[in-house]
Short mmCIF file of C-alpha atoms in Angstrom, two decimals:
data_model
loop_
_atom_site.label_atom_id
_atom_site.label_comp_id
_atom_site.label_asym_id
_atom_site.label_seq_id
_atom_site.Cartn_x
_atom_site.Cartn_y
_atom_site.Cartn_z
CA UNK P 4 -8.56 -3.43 37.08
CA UNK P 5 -5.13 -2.15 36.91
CA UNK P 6 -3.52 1.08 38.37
CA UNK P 7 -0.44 2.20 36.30
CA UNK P 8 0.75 4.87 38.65
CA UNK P 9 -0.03 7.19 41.42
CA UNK P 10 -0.11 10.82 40.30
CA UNK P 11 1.91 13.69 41.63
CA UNK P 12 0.74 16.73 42.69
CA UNK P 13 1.58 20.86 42.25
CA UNK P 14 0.12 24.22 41.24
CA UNK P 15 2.51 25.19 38.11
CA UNK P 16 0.72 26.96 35.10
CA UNK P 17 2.03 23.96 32.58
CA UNK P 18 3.38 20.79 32.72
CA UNK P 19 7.45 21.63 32.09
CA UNK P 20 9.11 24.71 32.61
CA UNK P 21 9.58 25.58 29.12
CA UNK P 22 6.23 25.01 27.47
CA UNK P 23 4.98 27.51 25.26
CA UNK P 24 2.30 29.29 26.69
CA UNK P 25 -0.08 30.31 23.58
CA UNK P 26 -1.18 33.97 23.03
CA UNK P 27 -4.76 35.19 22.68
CA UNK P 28 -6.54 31.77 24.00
CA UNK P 29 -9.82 33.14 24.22
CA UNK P 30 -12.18 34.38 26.77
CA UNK P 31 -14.10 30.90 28.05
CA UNK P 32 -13.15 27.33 28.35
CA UNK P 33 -11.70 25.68 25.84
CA UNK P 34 -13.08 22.71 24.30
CA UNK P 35 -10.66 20.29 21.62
CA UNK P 36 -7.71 21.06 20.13
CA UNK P 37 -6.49 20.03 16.72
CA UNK P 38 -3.80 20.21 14.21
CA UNK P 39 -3.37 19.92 10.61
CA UNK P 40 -2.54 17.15 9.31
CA UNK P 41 0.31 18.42 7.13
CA UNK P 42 1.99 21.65 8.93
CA UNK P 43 2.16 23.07 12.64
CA UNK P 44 -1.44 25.01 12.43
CA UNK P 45 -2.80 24.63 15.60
CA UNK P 46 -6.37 25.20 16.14
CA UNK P 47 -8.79 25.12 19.39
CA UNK P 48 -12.99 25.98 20.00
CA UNK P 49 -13.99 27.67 22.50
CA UNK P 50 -16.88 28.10 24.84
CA UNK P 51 -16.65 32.04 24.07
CA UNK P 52 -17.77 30.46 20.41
CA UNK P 53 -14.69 31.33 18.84
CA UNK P 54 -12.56 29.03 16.64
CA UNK P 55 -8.99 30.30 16.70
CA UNK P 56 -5.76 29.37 14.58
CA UNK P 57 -2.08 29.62 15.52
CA UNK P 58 1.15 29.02 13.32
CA UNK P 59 3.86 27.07 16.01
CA UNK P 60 7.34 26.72 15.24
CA UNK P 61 9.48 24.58 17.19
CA UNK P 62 13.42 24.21 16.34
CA UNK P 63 15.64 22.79 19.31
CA UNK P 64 13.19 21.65 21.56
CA UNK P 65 12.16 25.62 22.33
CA UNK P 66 8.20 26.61 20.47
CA UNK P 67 6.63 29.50 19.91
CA UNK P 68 3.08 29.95 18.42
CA UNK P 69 2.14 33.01 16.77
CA UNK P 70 -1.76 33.79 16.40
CA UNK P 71 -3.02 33.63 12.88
CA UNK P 72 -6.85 33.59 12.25
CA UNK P 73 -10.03 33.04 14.38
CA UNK P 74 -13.91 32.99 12.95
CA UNK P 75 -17.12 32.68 15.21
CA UNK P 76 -20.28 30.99 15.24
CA UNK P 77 -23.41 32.34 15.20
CA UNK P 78 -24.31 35.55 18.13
CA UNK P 79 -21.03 33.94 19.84
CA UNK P 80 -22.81 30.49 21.04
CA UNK P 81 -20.48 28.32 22.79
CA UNK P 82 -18.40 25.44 20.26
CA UNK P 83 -17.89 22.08 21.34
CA UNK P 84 -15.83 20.85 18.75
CA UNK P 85 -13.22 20.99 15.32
CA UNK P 86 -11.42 18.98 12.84
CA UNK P 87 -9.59 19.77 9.54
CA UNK P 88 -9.93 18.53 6.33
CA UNK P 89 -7.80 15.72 5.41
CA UNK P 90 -5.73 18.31 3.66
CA UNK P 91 -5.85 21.37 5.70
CA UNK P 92 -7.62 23.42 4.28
CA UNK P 93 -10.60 23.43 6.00
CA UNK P 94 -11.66 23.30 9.59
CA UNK P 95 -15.07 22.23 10.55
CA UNK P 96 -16.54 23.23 14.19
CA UNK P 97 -19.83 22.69 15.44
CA UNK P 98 -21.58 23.53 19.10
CA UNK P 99 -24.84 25.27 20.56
CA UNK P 100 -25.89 27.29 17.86
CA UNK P 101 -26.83 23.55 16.47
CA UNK P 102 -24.93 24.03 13.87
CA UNK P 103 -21.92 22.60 11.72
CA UNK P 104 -19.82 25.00 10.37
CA UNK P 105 -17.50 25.07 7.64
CA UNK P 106 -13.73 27.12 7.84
CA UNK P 107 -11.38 27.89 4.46
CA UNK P 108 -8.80 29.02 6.20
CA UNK P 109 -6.81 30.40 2.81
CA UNK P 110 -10.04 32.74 1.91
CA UNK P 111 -11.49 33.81 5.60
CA UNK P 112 -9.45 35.26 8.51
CA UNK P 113 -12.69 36.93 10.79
CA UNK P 114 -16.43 36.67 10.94
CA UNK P 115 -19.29 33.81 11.45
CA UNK P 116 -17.82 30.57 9.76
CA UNK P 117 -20.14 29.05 6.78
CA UNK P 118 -23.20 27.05 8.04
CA UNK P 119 -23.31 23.55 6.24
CA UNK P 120 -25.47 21.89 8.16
CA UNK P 121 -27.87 21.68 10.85
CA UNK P 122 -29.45 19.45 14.24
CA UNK P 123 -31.96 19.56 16.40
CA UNK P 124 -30.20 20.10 19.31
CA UNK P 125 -26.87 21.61 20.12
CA UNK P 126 -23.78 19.36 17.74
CA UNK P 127 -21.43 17.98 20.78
CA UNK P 128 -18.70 16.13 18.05
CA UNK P 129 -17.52 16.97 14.56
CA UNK P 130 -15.26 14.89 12.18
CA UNK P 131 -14.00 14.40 8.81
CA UNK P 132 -14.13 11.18 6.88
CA UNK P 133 -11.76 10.79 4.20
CA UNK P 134 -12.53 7.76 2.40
CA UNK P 135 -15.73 9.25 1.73
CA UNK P 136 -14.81 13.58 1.41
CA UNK P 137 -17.68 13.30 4.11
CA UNK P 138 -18.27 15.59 7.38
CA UNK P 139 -20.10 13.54 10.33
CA UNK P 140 -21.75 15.26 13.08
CA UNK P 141 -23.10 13.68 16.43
CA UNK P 142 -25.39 15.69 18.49
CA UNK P 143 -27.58 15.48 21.81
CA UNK P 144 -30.40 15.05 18.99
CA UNK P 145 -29.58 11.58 19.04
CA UNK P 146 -28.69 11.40 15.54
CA UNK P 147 -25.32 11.42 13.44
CA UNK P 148 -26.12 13.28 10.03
CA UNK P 149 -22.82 13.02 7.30
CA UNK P 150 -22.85 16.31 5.37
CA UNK P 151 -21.58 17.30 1.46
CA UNK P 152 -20.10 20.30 2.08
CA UNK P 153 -21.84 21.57 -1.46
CA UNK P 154 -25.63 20.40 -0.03
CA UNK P 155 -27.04 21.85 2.56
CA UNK P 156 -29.21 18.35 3.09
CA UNK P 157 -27.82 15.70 4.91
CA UNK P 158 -26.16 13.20 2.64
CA UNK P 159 -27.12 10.32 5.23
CA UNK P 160 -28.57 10.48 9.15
CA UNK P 161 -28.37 7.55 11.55
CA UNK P 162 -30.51 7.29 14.63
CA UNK P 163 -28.29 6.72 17.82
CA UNK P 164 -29.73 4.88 21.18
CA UNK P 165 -28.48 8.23 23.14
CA UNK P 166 -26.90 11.87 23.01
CA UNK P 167 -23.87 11.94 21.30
CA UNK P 168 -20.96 12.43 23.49
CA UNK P 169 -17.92 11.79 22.18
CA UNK P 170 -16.83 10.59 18.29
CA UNK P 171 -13.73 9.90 16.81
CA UNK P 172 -12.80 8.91 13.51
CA UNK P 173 -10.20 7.71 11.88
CA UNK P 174 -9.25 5.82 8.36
CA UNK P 175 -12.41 3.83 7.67
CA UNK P 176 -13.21 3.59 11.51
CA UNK P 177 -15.76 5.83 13.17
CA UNK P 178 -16.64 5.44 16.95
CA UNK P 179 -19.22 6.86 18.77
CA UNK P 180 -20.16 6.96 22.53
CA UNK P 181 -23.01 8.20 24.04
CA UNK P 182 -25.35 9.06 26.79
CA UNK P 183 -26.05 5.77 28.69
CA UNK P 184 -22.61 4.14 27.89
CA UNK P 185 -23.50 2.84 24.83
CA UNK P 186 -20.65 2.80 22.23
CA UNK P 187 -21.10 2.01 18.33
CA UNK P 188 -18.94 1.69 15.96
CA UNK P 189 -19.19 1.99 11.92
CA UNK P 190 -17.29 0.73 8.97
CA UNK P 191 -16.88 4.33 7.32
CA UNK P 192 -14.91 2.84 3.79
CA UNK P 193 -18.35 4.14 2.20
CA UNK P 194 -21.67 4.08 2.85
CA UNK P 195 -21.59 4.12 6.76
CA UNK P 196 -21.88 0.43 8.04
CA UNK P 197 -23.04 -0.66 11.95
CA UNK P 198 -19.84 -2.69 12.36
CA UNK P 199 -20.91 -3.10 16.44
CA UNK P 200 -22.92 -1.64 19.20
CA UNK P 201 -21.87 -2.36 22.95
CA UNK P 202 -22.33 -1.36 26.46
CA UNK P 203 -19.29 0.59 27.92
CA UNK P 204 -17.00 -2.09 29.72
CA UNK P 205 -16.99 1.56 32.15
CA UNK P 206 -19.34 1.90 34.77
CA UNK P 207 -19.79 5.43 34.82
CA UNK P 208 -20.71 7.73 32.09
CA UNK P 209 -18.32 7.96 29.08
CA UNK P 210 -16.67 10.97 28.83
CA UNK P 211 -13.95 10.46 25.66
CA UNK P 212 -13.43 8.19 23.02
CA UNK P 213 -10.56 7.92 20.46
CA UNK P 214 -9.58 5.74 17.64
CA UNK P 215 -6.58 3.52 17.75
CA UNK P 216 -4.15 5.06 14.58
CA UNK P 217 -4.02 1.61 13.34
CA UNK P 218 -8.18 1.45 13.65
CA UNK P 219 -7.59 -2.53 15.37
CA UNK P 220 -9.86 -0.71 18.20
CA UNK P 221 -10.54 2.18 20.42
CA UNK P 222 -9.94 3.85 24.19
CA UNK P 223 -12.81 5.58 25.85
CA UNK P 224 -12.41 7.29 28.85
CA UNK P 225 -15.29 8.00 31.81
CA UNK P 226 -15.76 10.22 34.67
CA UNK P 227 -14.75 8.36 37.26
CA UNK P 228 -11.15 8.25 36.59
CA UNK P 229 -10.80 4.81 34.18
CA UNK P 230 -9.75 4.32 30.47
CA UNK P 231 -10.65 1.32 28.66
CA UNK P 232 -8.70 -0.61 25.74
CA UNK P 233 -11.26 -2.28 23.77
CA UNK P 234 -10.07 -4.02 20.61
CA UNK P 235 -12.42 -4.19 17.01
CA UNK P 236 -10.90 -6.78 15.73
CA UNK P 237 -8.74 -9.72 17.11
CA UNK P 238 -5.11 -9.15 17.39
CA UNK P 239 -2.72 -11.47 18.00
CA UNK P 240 -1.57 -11.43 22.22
CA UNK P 241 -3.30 -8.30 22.85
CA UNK P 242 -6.36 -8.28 24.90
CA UNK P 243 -9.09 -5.42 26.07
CA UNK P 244 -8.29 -4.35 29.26
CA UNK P 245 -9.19 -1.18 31.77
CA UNK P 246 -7.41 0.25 34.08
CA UNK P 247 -7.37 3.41 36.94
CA UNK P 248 -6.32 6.74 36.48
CA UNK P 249 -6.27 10.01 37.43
CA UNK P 250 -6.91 9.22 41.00
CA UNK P 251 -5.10 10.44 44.27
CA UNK P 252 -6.05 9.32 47.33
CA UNK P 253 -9.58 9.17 47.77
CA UNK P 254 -10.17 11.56 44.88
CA UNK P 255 -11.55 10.36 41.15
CA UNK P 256 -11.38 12.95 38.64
CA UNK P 257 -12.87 12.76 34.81
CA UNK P 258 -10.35 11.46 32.03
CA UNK P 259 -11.87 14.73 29.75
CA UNK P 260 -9.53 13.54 26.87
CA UNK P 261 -7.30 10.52 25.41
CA UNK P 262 -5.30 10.77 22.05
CA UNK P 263 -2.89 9.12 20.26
CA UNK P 264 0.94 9.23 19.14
CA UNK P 265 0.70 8.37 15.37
CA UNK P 266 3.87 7.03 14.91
CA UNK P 267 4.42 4.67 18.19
CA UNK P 268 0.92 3.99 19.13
CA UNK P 269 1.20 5.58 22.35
CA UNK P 270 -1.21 7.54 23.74
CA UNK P 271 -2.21 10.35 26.57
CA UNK P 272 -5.03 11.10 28.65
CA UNK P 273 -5.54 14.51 30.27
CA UNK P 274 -8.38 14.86 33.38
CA UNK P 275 -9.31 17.12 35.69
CA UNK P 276 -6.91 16.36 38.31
CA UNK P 277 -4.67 18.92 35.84
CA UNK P 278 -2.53 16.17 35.01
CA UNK P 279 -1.26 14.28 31.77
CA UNK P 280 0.17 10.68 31.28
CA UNK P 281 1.65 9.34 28.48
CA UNK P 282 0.89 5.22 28.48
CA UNK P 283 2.06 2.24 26.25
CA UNK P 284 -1.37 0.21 25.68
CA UNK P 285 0.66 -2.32 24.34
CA UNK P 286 3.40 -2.85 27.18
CA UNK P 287 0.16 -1.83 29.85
CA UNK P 288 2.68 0.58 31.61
CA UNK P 289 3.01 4.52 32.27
CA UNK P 290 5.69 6.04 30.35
CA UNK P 291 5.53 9.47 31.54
CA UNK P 292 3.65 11.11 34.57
CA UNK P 293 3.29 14.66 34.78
CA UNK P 294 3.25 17.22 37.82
CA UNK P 295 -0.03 18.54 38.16
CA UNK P 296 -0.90 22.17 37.18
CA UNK P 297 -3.15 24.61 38.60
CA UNK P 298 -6.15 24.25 36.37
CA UNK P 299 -8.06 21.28 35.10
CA UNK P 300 -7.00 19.85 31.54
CA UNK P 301 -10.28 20.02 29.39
CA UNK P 302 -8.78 18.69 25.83
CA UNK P 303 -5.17 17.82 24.48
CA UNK P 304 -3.91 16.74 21.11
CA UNK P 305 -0.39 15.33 19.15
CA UNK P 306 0.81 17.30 16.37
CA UNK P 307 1.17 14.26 12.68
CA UNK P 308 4.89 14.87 13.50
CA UNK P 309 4.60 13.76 17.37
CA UNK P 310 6.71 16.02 18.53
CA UNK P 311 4.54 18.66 19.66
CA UNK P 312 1.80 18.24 22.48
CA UNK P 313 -0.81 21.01 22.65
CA UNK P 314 -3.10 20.96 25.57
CA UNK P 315 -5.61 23.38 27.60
CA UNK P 316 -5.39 24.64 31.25
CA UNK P 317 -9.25 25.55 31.49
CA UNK P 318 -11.74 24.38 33.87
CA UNK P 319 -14.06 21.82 32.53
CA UNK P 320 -16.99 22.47 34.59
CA UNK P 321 -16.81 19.10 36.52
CA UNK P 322 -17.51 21.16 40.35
CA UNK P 323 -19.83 22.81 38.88
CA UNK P 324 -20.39 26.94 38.60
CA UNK P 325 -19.62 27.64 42.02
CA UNK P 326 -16.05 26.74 41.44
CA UNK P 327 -15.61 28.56 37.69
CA UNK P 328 -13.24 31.61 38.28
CA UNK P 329 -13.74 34.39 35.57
CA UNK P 330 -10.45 35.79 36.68
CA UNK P 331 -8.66 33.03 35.92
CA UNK P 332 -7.16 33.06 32.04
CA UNK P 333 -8.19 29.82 30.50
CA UNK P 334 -4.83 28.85 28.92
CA UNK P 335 -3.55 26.90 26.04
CA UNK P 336 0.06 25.83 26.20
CA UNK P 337 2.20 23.31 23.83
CA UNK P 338 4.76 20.90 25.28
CA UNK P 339 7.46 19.85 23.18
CA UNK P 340 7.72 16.06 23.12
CA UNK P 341 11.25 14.68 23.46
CA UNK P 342 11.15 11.01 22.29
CA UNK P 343 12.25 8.70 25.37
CA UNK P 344 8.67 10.28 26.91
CA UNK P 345 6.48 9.47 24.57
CA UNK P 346 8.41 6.15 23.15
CA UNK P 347 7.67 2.39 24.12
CA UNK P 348 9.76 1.43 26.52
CA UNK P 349 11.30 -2.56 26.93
CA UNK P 350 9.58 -3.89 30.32
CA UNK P 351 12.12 -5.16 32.66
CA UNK P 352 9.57 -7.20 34.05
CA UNK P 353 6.06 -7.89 34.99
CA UNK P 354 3.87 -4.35 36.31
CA UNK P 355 1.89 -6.32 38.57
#
């Protein structure tokens, strides 16, 4: 195992000075954060089972976000997750109510979002597959069920070996890790396809998993502070490899999220040490540590530009109840990316 870099420490709200710090950012943790894949609409769920929208501008490095829209799920239950549409258009959320949900954003601006679908057991991941116009859902069920939007009956369900804790798809590639550190993955082009099923190269239980953008492999992240490159498919001098992170001192935190830069292939991982790194998987270095903030990080995301970076100062639940302060705001705050932090770097030499 590799360590990229020791982390810093301090008790600012956000990461830099400047970030903006996003209005009305609910009432309860906050659980992903996504963006549209064609404009600067912001959108996060929330444990207070609200899905909310903002409009962010950004023009010379400064951002401001401006709340838009929010809808609910059923009596208020808790959401674990979102996506859009590969347009826009639509978000989809899912959580505790055990339900997938379904959110036109042009037609609906309050109330309970549509039901399209339904598990067994609360829904922990939601995503959108474009290839096939599909919605996938992965709950602690143990199944994945892909939804028509139009039906309410599944349009396919797979049986997983564990509760679904963390999915990601992307293109034609769909991962999927779950209770036990198992990890599967699926060909997605059409009818799903078992493309591989493996045991977490992490020892600890996986907490995150995202696709690479150019779907050659994945990163999953587990609780006890490590991140693992695993590739899909063989690529020429590039290896899987794991590493430490989100450590200091003696202390291991969770690595609650990892995404990607679309354009560079760079990624970042949030925990809840409250910090965020930027890495180059490809170079195996740390381009950008971050002081740490007050709060734990719970989820982050990229904007498809790159130069926006939304993430969440919210506690994550990881000490347990007896450290969860009502009193303290959960936050959501968006850090505008200048381009030497987030781009590959030339390596002056080895890292070891």
């Amino acid at each position: 195992m590799s360590t990229f870099g020791a982390n810093n420490n301090n008790q600012a709200a956000s990461i830099a000075p400047n970030d903006c710090n996003v209005p009305q950012a609910g009432n309860d943790g906050v659980s992903s954060l996504v963006w549209s894949p064609n404009a600067n609409y912001l959108v996060s769920s929330n444990w207070d089972g609200g899905v909310r929208c903002w409009e962010v501008q950004e023009q010379g490095g400064q951002v401001r976000a401006m709340a838009k829209a929010q809808v609910t799920h059923e009596q208020n239950s808790s959401v674990l997750d979102c996506c859009f549409s590969a347009d826009g258009s639509t978000v989809f959320s899912a959580g505790t109510d055990k339900a997938v949900r379904m959110w036109q954003m042009q037609g609906q601006t309050s109330g309970v979002a549509q039901q399209i679908g339904v598990h067994d057991a609360p829904v922990k991941s939601v995503r959108f597959l474009p290839r096939s116009n599909l919605v996938v859902s992965g709950s602690w069920d143990r199944k994945l069920k892909f939804w028509d939007a139009r039906s309410p009956n599944p349009a396919g369900v797979l049986d997983m070996p564990e509760r679904v804790y963390s999915m990601d798809a992307c293109d034609n590639m769909l991962v999927v890790a779950c209770a036990g550190r198992h990890v599967v993955t699926y060909d997605v082009t059409s009818t799903p396809r078992e493309h591989a099923r493996k045991e977490s190269p992490l020892k600890f239980q996986s907490r995150c998993v995202t696709c690479f953008p150019d779907t050659t492999g994945f990163a999953v992240g587990s609780i006890e502070g490590r991140v693992a490159i695993h590739y899909t498919q063989k690529v020429q001098g590039k290896d899987s490899f794991a590493f430490k992170c989100h450590r200091q001192d003696s202390n291991v935190y969770a690595v609650n999220d990892i995404c990607f830069h679309k354009q560079w292939g760079t990624f970042a991982t949030v925990g809840a040490d409250g910090v965020v790194n930027f890495w180059d998987k490809d170079n195996k270095q740390r381009l950008k540590g971050f002081p740490a903030i007050k709060r734990q990080i719970s989820c982050a995301n990229f904007n498809a530009q790159g130069n926006l970076f939304a993430y969440s100062s919210s506690y994550d639940w990881s000490k347990g109840s007896s450290f969860h302060t009502p009193s303290t705001p959960d936050e959501i705050f968006v850090h505008y990316v200048a381009e030497e932090e987030i781009k590959p770097k030339k390596k002056s030499g080895s890292r070891r």
